[in-house]
Coordinates of C-alpha atoms in Angstrom, one line a residue:
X216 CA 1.4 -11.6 28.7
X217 CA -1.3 -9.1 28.5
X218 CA -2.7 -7.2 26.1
X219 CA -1.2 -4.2 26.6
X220 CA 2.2 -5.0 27.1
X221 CA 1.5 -7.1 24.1
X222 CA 1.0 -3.7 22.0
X223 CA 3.7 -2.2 23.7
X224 CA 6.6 -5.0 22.3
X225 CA 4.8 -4.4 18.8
X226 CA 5.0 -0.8 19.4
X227 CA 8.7 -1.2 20.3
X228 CA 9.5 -3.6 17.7
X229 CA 7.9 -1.0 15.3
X230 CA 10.2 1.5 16.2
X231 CA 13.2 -0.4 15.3
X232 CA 12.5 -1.5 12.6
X233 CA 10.9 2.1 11.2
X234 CA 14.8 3.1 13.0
X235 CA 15.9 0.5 10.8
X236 CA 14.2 2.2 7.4
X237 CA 15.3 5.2 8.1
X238 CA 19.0 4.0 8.5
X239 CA 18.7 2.2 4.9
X240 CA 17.2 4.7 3.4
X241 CA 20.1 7.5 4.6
X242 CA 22.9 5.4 3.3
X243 CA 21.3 4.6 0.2
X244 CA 22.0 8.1 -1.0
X245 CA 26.0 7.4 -0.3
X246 CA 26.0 3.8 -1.9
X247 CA 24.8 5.5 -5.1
X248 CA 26.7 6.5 -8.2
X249 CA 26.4 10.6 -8.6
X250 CA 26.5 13.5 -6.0
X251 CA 23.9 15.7 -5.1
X252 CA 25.8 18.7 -5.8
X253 CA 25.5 17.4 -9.4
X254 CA 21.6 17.7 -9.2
X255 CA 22.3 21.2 -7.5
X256 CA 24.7 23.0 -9.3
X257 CA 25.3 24.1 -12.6
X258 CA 26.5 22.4 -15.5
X259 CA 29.4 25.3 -15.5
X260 CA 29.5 25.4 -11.5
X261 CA 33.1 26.5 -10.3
X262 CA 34.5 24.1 -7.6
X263 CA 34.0 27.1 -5.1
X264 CA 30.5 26.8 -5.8
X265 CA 30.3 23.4 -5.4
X266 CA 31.8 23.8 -1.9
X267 CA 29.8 26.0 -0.8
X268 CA 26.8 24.3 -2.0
X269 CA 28.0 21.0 -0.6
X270 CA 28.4 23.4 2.6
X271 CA 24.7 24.6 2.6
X272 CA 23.8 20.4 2.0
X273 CA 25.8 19.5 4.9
X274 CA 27.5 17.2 3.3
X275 CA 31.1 18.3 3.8
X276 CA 30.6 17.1 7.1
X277 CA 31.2 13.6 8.3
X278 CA 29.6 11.1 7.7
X279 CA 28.1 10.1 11.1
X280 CA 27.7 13.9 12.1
X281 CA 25.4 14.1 8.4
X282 CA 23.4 10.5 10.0
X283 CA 22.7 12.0 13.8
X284 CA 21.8 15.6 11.9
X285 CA 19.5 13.7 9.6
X286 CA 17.6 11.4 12.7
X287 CA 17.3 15.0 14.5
X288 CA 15.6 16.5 11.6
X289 CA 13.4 13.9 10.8
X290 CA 12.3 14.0 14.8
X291 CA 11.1 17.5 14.3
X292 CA 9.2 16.5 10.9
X293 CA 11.9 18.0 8.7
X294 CA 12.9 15.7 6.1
X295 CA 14.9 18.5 3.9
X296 CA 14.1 20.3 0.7
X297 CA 13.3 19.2 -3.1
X298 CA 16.5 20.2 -4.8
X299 CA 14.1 20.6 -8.0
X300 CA 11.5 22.9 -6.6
X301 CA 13.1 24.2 -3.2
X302 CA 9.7 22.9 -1.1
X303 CA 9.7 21.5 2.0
X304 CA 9.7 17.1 1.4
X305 CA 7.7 16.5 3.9
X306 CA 4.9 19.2 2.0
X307 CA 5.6 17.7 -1.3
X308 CA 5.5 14.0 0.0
X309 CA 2.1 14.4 2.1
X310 CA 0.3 16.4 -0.6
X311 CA 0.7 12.8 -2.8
X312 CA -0.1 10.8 -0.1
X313 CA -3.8 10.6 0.1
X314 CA -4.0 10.1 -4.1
X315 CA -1.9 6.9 -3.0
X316 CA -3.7 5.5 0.4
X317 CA -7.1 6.4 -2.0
X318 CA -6.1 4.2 -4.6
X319 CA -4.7 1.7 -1.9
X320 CA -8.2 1.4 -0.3
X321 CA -10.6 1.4 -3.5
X322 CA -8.0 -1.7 -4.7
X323 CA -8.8 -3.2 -1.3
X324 CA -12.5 -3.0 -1.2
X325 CA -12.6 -4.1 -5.2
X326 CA -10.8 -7.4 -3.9
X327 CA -12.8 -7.9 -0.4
X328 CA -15.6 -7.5 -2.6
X329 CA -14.8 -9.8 -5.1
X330 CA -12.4 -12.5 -3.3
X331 CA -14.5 -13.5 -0.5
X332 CA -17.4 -14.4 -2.2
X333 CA -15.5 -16.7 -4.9
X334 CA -13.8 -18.0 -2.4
X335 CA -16.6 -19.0 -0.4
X336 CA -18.4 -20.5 -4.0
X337 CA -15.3 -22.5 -5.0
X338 CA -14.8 -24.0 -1.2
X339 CA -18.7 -25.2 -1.3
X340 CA -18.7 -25.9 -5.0
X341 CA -15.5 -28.2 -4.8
X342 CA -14.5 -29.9 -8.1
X343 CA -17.6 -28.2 -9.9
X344 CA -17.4 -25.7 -12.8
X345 CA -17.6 -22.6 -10.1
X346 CA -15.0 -23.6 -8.3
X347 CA -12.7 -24.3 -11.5
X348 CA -13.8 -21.1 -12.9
X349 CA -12.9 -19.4 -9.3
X350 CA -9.4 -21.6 -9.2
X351 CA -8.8 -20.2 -12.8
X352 CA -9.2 -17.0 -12.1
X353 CA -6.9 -16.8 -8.9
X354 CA -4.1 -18.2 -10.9
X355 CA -4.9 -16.2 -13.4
X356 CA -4.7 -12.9 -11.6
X357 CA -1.4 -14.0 -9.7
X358 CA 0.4 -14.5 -12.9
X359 CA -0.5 -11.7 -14.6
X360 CA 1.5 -8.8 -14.4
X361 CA 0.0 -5.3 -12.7
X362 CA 1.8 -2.9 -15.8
X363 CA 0.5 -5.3 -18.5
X364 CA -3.4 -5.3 -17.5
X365 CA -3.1 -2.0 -16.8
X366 CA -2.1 -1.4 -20.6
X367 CA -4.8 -3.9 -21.5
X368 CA -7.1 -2.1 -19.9
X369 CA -6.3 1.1 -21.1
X370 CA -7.0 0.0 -24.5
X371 CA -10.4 -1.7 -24.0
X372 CA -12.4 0.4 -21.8
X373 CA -10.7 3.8 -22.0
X374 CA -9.6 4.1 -25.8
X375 CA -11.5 1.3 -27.9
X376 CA -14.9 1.5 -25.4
X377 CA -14.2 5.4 -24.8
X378 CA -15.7 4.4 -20.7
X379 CA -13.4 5.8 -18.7
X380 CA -10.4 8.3 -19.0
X381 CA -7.4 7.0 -20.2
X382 CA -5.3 8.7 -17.2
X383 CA -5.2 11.1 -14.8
X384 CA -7.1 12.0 -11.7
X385 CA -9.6 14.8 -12.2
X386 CA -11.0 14.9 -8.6
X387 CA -9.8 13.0 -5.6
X388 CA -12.0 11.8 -2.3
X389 CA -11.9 14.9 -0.7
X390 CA -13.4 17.3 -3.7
X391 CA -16.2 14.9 -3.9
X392 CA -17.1 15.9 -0.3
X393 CA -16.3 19.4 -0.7
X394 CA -18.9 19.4 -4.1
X395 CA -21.6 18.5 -1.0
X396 CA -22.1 22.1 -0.4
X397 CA -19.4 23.2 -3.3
X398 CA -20.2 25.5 -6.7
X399 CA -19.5 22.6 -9.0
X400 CA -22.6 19.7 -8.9
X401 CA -21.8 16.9 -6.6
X402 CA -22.5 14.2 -9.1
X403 CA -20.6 15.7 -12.1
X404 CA -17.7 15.8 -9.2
X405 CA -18.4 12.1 -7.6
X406 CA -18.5 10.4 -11.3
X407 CA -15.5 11.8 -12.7
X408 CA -13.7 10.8 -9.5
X409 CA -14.9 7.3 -9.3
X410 CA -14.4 7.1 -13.1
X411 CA -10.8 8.1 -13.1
X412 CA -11.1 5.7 -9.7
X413 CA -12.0 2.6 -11.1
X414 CA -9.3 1.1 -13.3
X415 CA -6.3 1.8 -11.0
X416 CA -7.8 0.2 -8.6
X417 CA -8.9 -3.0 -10.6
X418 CA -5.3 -3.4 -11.9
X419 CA -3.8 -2.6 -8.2
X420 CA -6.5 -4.6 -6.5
X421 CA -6.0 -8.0 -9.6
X422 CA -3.4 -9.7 -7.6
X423 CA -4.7 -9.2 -4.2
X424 CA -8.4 -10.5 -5.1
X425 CA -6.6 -13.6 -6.4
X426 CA -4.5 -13.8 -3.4
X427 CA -7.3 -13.9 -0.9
X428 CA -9.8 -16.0 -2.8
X429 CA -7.1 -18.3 -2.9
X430 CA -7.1 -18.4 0.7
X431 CA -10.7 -17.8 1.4
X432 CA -11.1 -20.9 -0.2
X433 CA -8.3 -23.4 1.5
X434 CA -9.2 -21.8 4.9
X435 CA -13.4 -23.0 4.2
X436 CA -11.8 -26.3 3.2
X437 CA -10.0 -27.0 6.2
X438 CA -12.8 -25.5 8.5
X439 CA -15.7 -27.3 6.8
X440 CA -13.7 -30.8 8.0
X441 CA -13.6 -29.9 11.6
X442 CA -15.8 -32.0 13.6
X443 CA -17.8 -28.7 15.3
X444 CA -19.5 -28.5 11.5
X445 CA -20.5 -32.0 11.4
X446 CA -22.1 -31.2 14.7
X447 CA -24.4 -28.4 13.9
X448 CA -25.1 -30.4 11.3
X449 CA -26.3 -33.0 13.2
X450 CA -28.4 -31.1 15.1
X451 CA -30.3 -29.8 11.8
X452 CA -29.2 -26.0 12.0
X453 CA -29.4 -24.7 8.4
X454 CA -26.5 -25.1 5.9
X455 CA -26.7 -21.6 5.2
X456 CA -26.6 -20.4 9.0
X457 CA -23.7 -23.6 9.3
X458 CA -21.4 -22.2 6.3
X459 CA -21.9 -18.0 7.0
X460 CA -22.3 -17.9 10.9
X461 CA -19.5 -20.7 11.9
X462 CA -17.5 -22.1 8.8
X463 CA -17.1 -18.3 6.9
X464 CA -16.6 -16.2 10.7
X465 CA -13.5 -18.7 11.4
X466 CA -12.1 -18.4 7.9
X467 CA -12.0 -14.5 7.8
X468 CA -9.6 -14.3 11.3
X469 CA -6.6 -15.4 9.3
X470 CA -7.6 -13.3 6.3
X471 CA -8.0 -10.1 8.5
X472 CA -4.2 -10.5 9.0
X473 CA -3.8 -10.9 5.8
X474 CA -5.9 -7.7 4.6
X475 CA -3.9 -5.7 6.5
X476 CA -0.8 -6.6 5.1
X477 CA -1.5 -6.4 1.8
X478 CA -2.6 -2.9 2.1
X479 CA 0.4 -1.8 3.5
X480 CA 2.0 -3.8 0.5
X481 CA -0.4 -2.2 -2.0
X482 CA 0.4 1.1 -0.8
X483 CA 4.3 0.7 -1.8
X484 CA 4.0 -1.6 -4.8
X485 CA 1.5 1.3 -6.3
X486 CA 4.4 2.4 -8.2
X487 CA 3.7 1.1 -11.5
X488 CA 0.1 1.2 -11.0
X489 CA 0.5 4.8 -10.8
X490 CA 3.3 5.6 -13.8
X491 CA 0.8 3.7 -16.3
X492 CA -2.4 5.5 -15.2
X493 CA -0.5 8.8 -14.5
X494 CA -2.0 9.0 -11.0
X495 CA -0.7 12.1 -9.0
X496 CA 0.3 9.9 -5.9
X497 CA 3.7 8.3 -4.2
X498 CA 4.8 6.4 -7.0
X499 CA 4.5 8.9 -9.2
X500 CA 6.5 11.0 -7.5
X501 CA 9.2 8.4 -6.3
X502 CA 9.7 8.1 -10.1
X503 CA 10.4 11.3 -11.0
X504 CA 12.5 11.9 -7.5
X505 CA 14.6 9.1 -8.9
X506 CA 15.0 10.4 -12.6
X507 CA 15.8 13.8 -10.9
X508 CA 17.4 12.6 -8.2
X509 CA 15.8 14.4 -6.0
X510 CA 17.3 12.3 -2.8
X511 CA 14.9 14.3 -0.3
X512 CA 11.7 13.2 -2.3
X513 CA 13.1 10.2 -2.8
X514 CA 13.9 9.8 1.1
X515 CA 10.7 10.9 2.4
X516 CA 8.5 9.4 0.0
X517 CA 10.3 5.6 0.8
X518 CA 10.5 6.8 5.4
X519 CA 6.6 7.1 4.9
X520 CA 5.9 4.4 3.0
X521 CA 7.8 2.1 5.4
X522 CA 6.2 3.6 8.0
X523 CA 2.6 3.2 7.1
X524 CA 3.9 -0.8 6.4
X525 CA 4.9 -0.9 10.2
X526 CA 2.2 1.0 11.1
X527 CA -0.2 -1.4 9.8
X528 CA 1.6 -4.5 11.0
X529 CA 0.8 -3.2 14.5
X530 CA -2.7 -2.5 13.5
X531 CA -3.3 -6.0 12.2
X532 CA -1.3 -7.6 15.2
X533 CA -3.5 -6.2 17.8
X534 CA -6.6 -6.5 16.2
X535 CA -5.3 -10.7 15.6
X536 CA -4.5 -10.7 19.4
X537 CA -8.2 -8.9 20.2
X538 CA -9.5 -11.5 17.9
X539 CA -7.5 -14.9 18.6
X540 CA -6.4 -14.4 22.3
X541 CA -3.7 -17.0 21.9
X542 CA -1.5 -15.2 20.5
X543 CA -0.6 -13.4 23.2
X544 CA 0.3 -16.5 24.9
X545 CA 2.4 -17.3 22.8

């Protein structure tokens, strides 16, 4: 099989299953308790206003006719309107979007920063105090929930220490570029950004650091036993060259796959992140959709979440076949 028709069964594979979302996510409004009409109309509505509001909805129609009318309209980018505030969803839900992939990425870089290079201390410090102090802190940042250290953190740094704002987002990633040539001073701009920045994205980014030192570290383990390191040892290359060249370049093929996942996984499960930090992204706004019930928000918000999770699976398979031909073959 070659590489592109490889992409093309991914790409066909996505489809269904983002077909598949989108099927769940229509019939999730139906399996649960409450109408929309009751978000619509008024307390005091007469039942001829509720008809003809359940007219305008479309939802005295049938129920496949509502399904086929719903995939057409989400083919021409119209995923309906907030009952709440009347706007276009599809507005609403891509002007929270980029609050949500920003917070998404920094979590990312905080645990490719930190995970890799524990990992790779902890593999060649084996049964030394680094690598228990590495092994510690994996296990602890898998068991520890996102909402509490979140809190904790809150407390500490923003309200005891008085470091960085308690919530809030003051500035995102695109007004720091716009302060380049902007009234306001570029640095005032950048510092409140990264400050309001930097604790979401340790307690998003917690679990994942964990995650892939824990890795990092079992894949260096498994490649430092293969006989190809035992011969560029033999012929006297450096350790250093041996370990960050070879053993660390074969480790990181796995963990690309890996990355990639998780940031389609950080991108959905930023939901709590997001309600204990206030952040104006997704989650935010999936929460109140849900205590509003605001089924269009809701709807769109969970369509482009799953489909940025596809999205990325493609990404990360073809960049795994570019990078491990094999699997292709197989």
């Amino acid at each position: 099989m070659g590489y592109g028709r490889f992409l093309l069964k991914r790409g066909v594979q996505g489809v269904g299953v983002v077909w598949g979302v989108v099927t769940v996510v229509f019939v999730l409004r139906f399996i649960t308790p409450g109408s929309p009409i009751d978000t619509v109309a008024p307390l005091d509505a007469s039942q001829e206003t509720r008809r003809r509001i359940a007219e305008e909805l479309g939802l005295n129609e049938p129920l496949y006719i509502q399904y086929l009318d719903y995939l057409w309209e989400l083919l021409h980018g119209n995923m309906g309107y907030s009952y709440i505030s009347s706007i276009p969803a599809s507005v609403q839900v891509f002007q929270k979007l980029p609050a949500t992939l920003e917070l998404a990425i920094a979590a990312s870089v905080v645990a490719i920063v930190l995970s890799i290079p524990l990992g790779v201390i902890s593999a060649t410090r084996r049964h030394e105090p680094a690598d228990y102090a590495a092994t510690s802190f994996s296990l602890l940042g898998i068991s520890t929930p996102n909402f509490w250290l979140g809190i904790m953190l809150v407390l500490v740094f923003a309200v005891e220490l008085d470091v960085f704002p308690t919530s809030g987002r003051a500035y995102g990633f695109m007004d720091s570029m716009a302060a380049i040539t902007g009234p306001e001073p570029f640095f005032t701009v950048v510092t409140a950004w990264l400050a309001s920045l930097v604790l979401p994205a340790i307690t998003l980014g917690t679990y994942f650091t964990a995650l892939i030192t824990r890795l990092v570290r079992s894949g260096m383990l498994d490649e430092l036993s293969q006989g190809y390191v035992r011969a560029t040892r033999a012929k006297g290359l450096p350790e250093t060259l041996v370990r960050y060249k070879h053993v660390l370049r074969n480790t990181l093929v796995p963990v690309v796959t890996v990355l990639g996942l998780q940031l389609g996984t950080l991108i959905g499960g930023a939901v709590i992140t997001e309600a204990v930090f206030a952040w104006p992204g997704l989650g935010t706004e999936i929460i109140r959709a849900i205590n509003a019930r605001d089924w269009p928000i809701l709807q769109g918000s969970l369509i482009v979440i799953g489909t940025g999770f596809v999205l990325l699976n493609i990404a990360v398979d073809a960049l795994y076949a570019y990078l491990d031909p094999r699997v292709i073959a197989e």
